[in-house]
PDB file of C-alpha atoms in Angstrom:
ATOM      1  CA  UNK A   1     -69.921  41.473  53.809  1.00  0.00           C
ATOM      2  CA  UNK A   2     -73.349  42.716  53.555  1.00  0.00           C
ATOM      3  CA  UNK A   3     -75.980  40.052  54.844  1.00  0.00           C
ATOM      4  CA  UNK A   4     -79.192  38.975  55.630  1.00  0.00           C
ATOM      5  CA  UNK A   5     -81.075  36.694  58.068  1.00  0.00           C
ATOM      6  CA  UNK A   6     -84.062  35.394  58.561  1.00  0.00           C
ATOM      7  CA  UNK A   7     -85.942  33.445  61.277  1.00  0.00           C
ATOM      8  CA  UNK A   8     -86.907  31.079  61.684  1.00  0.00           C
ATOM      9  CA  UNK A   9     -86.417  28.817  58.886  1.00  0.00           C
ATOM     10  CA  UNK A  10     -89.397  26.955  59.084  1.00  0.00           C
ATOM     11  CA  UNK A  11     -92.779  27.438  60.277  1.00  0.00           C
ATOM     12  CA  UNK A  12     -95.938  25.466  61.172  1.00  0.00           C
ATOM     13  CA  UNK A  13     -99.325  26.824  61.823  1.00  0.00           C
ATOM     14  CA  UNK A  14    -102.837  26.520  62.426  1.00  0.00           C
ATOM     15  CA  UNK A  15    -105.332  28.099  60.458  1.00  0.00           C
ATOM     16  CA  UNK A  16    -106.223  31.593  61.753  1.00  0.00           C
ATOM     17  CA  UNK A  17    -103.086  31.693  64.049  1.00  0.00           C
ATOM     18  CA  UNK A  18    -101.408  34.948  63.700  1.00  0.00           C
ATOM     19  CA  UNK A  19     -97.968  34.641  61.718  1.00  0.00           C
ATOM     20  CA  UNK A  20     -94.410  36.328  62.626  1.00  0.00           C
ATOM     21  CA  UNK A  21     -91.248  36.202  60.331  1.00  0.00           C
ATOM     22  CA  UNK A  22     -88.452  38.283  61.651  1.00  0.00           C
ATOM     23  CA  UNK A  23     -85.580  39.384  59.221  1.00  0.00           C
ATOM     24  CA  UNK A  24     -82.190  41.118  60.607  1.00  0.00           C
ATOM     25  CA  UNK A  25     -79.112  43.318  58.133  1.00  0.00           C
ATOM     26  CA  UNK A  26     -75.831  43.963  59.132  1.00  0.00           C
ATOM     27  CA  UNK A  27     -75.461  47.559  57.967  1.00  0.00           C
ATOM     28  CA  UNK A  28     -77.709  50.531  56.691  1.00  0.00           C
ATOM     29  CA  UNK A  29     -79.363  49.819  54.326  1.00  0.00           C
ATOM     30  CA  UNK A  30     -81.769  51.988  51.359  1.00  0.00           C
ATOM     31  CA  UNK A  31     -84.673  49.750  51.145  1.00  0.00           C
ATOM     32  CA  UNK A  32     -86.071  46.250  52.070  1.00  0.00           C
ATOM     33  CA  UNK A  33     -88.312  43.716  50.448  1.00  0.00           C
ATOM     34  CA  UNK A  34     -90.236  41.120  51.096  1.00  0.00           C
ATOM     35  CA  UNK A  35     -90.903  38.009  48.262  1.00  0.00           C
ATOM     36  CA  UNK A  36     -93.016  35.514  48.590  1.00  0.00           C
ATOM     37  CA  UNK A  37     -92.503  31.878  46.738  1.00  0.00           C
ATOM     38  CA  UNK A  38     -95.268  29.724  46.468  1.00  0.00           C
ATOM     39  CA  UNK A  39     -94.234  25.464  45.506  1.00  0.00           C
ATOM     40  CA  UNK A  40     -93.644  25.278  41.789  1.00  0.00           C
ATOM     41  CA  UNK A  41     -94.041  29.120  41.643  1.00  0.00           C
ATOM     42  CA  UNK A  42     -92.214  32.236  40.781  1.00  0.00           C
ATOM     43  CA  UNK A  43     -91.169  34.775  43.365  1.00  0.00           C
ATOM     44  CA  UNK A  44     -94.031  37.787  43.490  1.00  0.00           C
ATOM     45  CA  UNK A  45     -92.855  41.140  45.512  1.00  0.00           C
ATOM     46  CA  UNK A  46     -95.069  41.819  48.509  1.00  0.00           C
ATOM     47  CA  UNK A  47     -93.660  44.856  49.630  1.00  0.00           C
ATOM     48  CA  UNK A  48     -90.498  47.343  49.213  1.00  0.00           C
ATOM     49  CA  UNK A  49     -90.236  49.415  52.916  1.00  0.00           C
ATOM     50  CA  UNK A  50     -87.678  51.738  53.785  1.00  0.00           C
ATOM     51  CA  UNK A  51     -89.435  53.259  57.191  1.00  0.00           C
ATOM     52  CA  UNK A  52     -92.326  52.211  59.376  1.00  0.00           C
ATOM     53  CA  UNK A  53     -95.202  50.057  58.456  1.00  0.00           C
ATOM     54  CA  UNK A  54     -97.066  48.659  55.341  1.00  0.00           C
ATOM     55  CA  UNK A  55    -100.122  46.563  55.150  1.00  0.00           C
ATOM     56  CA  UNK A  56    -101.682  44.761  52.193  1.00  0.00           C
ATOM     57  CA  UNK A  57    -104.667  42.344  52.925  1.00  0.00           C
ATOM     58  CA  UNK A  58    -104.106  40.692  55.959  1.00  0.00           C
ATOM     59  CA  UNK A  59    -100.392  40.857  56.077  1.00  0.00           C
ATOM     60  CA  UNK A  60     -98.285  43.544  57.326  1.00  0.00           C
ATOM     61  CA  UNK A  61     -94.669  44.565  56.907  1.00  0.00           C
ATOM     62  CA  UNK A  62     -92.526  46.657  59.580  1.00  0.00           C
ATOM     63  CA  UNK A  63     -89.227  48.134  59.673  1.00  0.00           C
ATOM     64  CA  UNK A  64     -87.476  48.911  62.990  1.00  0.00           C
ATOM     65  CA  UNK A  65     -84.109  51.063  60.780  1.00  0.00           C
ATOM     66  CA  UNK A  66     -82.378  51.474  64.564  1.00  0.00           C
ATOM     67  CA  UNK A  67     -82.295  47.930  65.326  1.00  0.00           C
ATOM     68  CA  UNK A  68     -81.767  46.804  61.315  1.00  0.00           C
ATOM     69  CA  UNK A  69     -85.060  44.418  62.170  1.00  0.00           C
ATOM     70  CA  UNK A  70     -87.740  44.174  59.377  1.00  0.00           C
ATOM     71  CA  UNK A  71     -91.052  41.495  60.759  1.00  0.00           C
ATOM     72  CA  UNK A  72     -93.781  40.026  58.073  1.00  0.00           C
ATOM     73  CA  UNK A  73     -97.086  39.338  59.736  1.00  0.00           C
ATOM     74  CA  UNK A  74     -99.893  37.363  58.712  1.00  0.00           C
ATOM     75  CA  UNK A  75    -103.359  38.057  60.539  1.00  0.00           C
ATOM     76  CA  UNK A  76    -105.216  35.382  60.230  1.00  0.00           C
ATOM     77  CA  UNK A  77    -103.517  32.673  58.379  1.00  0.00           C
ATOM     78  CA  UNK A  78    -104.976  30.659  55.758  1.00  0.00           C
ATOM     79  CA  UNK A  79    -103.184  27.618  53.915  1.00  0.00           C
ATOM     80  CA  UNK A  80    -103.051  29.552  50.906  1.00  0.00           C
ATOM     81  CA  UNK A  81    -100.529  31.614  52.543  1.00  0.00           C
ATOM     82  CA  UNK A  82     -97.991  28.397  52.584  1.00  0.00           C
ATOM     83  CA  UNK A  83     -95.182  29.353  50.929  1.00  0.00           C
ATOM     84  CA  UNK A  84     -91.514  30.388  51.002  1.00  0.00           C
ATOM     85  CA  UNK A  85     -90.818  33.868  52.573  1.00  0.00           C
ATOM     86  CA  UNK A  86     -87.812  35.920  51.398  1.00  0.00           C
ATOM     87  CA  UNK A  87     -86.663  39.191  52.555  1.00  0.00           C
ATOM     88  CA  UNK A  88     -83.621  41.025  51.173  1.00  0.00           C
ATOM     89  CA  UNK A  89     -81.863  44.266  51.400  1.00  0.00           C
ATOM     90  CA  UNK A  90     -80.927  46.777  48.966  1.00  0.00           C
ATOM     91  CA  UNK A  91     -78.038  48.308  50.243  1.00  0.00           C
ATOM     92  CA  UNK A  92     -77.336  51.363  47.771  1.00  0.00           C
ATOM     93  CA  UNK A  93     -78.678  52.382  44.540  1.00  0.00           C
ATOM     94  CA  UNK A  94     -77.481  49.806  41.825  1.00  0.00           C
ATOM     95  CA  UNK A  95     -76.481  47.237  43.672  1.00  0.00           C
ATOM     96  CA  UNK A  96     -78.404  43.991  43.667  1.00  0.00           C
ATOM     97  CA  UNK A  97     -80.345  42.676  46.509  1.00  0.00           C
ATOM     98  CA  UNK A  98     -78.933  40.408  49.425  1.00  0.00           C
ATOM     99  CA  UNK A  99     -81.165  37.801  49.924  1.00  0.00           C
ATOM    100  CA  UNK A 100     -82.143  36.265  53.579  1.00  0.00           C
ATOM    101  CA  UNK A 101     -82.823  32.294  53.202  1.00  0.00           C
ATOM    102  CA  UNK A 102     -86.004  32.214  53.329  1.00  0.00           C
ATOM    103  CA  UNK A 103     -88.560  31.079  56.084  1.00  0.00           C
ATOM    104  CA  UNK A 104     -90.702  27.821  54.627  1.00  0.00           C
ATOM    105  CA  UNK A 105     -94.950  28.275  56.274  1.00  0.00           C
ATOM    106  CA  UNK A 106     -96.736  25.766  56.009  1.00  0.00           C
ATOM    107  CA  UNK A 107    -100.996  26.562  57.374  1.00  0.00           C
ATOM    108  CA  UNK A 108    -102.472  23.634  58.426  1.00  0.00           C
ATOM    109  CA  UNK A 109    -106.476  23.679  57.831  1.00  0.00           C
TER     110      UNK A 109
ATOM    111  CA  UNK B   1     -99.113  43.203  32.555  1.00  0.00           C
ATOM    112  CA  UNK B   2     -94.875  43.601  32.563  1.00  0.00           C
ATOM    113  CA  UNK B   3     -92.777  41.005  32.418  1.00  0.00           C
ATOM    114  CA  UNK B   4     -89.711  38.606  32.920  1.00  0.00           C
ATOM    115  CA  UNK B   5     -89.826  35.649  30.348  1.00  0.00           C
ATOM    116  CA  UNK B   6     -87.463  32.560  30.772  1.00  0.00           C
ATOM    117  CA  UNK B   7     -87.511  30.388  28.025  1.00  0.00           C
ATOM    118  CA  UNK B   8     -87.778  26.987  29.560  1.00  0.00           C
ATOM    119  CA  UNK B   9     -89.753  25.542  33.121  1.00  0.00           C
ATOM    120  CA  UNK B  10     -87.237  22.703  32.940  1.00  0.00           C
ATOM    121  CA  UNK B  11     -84.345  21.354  31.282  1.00  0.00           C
ATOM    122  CA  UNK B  12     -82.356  18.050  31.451  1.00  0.00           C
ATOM    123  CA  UNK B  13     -78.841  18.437  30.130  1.00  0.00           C
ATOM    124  CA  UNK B  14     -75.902  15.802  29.838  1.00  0.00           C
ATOM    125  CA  UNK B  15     -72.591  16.688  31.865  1.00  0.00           C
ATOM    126  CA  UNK B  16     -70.231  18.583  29.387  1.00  0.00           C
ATOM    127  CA  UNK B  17     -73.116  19.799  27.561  1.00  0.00           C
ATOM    128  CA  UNK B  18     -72.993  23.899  26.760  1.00  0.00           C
ATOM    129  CA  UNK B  19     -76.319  25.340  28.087  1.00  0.00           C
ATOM    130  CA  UNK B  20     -77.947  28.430  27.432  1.00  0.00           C
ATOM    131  CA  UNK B  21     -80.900  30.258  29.540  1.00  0.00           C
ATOM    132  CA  UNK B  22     -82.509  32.746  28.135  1.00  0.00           C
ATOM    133  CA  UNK B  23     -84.216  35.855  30.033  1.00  0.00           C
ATOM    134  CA  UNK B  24     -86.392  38.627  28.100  1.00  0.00           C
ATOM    135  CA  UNK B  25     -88.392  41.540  29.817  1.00  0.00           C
ATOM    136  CA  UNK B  26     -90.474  43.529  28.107  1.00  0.00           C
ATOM    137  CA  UNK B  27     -90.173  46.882  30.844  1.00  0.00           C
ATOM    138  CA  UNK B  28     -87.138  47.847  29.063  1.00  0.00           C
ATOM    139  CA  UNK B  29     -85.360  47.972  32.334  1.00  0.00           C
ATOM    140  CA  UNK B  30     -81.357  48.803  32.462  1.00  0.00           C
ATOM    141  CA  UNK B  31     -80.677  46.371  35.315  1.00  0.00           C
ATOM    142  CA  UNK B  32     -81.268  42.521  35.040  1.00  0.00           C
ATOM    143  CA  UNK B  33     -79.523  39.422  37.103  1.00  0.00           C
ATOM    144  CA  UNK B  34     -79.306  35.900  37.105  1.00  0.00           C
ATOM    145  CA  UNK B  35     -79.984  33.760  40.358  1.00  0.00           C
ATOM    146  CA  UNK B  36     -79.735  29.985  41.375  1.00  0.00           C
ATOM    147  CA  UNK B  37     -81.957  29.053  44.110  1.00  0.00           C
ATOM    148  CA  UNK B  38     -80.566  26.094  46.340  1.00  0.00           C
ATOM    149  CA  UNK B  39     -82.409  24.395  49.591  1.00  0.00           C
ATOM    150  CA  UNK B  40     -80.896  25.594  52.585  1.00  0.00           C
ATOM    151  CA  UNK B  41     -78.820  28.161  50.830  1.00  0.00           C
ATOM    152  CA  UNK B  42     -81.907  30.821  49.314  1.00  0.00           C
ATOM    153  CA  UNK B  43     -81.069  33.011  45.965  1.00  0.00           C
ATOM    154  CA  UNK B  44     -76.984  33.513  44.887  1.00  0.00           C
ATOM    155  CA  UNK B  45     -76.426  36.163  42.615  1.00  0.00           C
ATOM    156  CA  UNK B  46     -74.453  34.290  39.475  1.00  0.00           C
ATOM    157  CA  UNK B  47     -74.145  37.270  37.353  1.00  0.00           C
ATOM    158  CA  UNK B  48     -75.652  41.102  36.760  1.00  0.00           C
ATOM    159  CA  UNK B  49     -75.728  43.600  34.174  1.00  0.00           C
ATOM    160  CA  UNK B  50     -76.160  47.474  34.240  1.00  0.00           C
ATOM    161  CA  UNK B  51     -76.712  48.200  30.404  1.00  0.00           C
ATOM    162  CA  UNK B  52     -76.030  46.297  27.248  1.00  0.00           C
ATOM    163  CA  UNK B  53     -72.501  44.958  26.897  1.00  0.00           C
ATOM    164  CA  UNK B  54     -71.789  45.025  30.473  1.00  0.00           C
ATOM    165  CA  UNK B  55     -71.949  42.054  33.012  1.00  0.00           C
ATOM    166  CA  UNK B  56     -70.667  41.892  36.935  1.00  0.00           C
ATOM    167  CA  UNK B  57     -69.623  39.275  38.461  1.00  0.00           C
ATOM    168  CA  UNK B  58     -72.109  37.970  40.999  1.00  0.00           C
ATOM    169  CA  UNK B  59     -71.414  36.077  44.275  1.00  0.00           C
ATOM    170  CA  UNK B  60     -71.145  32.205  42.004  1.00  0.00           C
ATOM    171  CA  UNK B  61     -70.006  33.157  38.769  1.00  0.00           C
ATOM    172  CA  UNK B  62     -67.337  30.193  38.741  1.00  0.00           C
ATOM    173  CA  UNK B  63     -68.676  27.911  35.792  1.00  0.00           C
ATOM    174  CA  UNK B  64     -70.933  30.502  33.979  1.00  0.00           C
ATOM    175  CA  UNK B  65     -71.045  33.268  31.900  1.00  0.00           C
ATOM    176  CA  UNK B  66     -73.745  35.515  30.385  1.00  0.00           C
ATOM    177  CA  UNK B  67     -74.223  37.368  27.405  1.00  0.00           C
ATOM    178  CA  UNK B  68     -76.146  40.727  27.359  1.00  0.00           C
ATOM    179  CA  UNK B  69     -76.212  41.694  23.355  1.00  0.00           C
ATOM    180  CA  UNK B  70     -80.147  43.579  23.502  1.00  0.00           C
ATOM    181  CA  UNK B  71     -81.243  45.202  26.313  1.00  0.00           C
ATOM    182  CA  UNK B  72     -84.073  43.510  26.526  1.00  0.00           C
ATOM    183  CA  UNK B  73     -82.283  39.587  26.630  1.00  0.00           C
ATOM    184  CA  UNK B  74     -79.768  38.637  29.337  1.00  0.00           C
ATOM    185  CA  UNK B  75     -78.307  35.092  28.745  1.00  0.00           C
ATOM    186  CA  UNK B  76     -76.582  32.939  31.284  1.00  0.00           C
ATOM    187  CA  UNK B  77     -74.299  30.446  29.704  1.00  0.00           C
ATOM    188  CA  UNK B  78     -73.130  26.847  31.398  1.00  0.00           C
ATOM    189  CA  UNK B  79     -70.320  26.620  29.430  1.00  0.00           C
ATOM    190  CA  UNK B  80     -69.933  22.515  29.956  1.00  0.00           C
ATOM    191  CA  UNK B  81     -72.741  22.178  32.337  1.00  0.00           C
ATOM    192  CA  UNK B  82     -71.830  19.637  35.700  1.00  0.00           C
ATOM    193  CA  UNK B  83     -74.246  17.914  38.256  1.00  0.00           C
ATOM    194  CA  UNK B  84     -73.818  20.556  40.889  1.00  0.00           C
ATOM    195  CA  UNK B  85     -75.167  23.147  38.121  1.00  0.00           C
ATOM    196  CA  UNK B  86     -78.553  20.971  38.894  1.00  0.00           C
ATOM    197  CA  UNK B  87     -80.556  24.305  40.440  1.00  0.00           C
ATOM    198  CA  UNK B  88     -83.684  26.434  39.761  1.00  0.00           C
ATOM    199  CA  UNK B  89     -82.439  29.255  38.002  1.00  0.00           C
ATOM    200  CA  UNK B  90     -84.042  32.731  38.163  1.00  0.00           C
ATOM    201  CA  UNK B  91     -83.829  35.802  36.125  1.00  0.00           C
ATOM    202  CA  UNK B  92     -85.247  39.644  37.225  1.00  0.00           C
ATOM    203  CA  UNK B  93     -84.900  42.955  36.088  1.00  0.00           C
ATOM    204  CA  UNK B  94     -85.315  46.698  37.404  1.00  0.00           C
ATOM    205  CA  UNK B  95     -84.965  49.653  36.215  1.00  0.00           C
ATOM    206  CA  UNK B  96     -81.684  51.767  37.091  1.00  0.00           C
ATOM    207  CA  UNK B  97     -81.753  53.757  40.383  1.00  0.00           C
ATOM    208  CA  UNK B  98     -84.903  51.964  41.344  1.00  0.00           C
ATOM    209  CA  UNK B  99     -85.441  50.464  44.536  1.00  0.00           C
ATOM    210  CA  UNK B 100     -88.827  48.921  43.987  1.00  0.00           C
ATOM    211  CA  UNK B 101     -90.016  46.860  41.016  1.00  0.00           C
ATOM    212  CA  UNK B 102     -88.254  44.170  40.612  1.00  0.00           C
ATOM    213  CA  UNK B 103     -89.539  41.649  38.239  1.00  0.00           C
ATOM    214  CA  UNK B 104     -88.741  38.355  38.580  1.00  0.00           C
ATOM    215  CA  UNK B 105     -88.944  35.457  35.890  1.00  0.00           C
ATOM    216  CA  UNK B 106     -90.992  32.004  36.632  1.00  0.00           C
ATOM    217  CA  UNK B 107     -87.411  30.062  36.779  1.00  0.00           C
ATOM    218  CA  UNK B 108     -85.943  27.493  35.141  1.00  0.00           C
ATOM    219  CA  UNK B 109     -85.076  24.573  36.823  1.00  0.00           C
ATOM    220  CA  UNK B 110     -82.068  22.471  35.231  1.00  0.00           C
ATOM    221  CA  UNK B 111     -81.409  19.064  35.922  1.00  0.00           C
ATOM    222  CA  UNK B 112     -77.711  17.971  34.747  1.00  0.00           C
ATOM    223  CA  UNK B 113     -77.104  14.193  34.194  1.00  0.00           C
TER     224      UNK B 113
END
């Protein structure tokens, strides 16, 4: 079975401290995302990678397809940034998306 | 601006009560799923459909069912809704042979008493 996995599950910082969220796939996959949750809020697509690096802002998304390792990184963090994490795999065409757990950030001011 | 509408934030249903949720984009995407989101266990895929008329069987279909009449409304049915049915419920959409834009809905989060 096709999953996903996430570390770690939870995650306190300081404000400014430089942010790492690691994500792992079993298999090949075609694409991965990353989906951020804020409390109360709807899930809003930060970025769809299938190679190398992208950057928005002050975070950054990387892809290792070797090692099946994706990272999220936050430069520095602000407590707006507290929110659920998700990353998930699209494994071919159609199918849907596998979902990692999520990591929960919290930025303390 | 696109987007995935769910009809309801929250809902409070009675056990045994038949619940609907109700998903509408406006992208006119082919592909659209139904979610619940659980603490500790992230996003389960209930139920997806590739085109009008057609559903799949998610991961946790046990309980519901959906309805997919327009292609622009996917329905998830709680047939005779129970406590552990109490979940935020979420609803996307892409379109077919896409691996970026998915849309996702605001949620609904049902309470069952």
């Amino acid at each position: 079975k096709n999953e996903v996995e996430q570390s770690p599950q939870n995650l306190t910082a300081q404000e400014g401290e430089f942010i790492t969220i690691n994500c792992s796939y079993s298999v090949g996959i075609s694409a991965l995302h990353w989906l951020q949750q804020h409390p109360g809020g709807g899930i809003v697509s930060l970025f769809m990678l299938s190679s190398g690096k992208k950057k928005h802002g002050r975070l950054i998304a990387t892809i290792n397809i070797q090692e099946k390792h994706s990272s999220l990184h936050i430069t520095a963090s602000h407590p707006r940034d507290s929110a659920v994490y998700i990353c998930a795999a699209l494994y071919s065409g159609n199918t849907p998306l596998v979902f990692g757990k999520g990591t929960r950030l919290s930025v303390i001011a | 601006d696109v987007k995935v509408t769910q009809s309801s934030r929250y809902l409070v249903k009675r056990t045994g009560e038949k619940v609907f949720l109700e998903c509408v984009q406006d992208m006119d995407h082919e592909n659209m799923f139904w979610y619940r989101q659980d603490p500790g266990l992230g996003l389960r895929l209930i139920y997806f459909s590739y085109d009008v008329k057609m559903k799949e069987k998610g991961d946790i279909p046990e309980g519901y069912s959906v309805s997919r009449e327009k292609k622009e409304r996917f329905s998830l049915i709680l047939e005779s809704a129970s406590t552990n049915q109490t979940s935020m419920y979420l609803c996307a959409s892409i379109e077919a042979g896409r691996g970026d834009g998915y849309t996702f809905g605001s949620g609904t989060r049902l309470t069952v008493v």
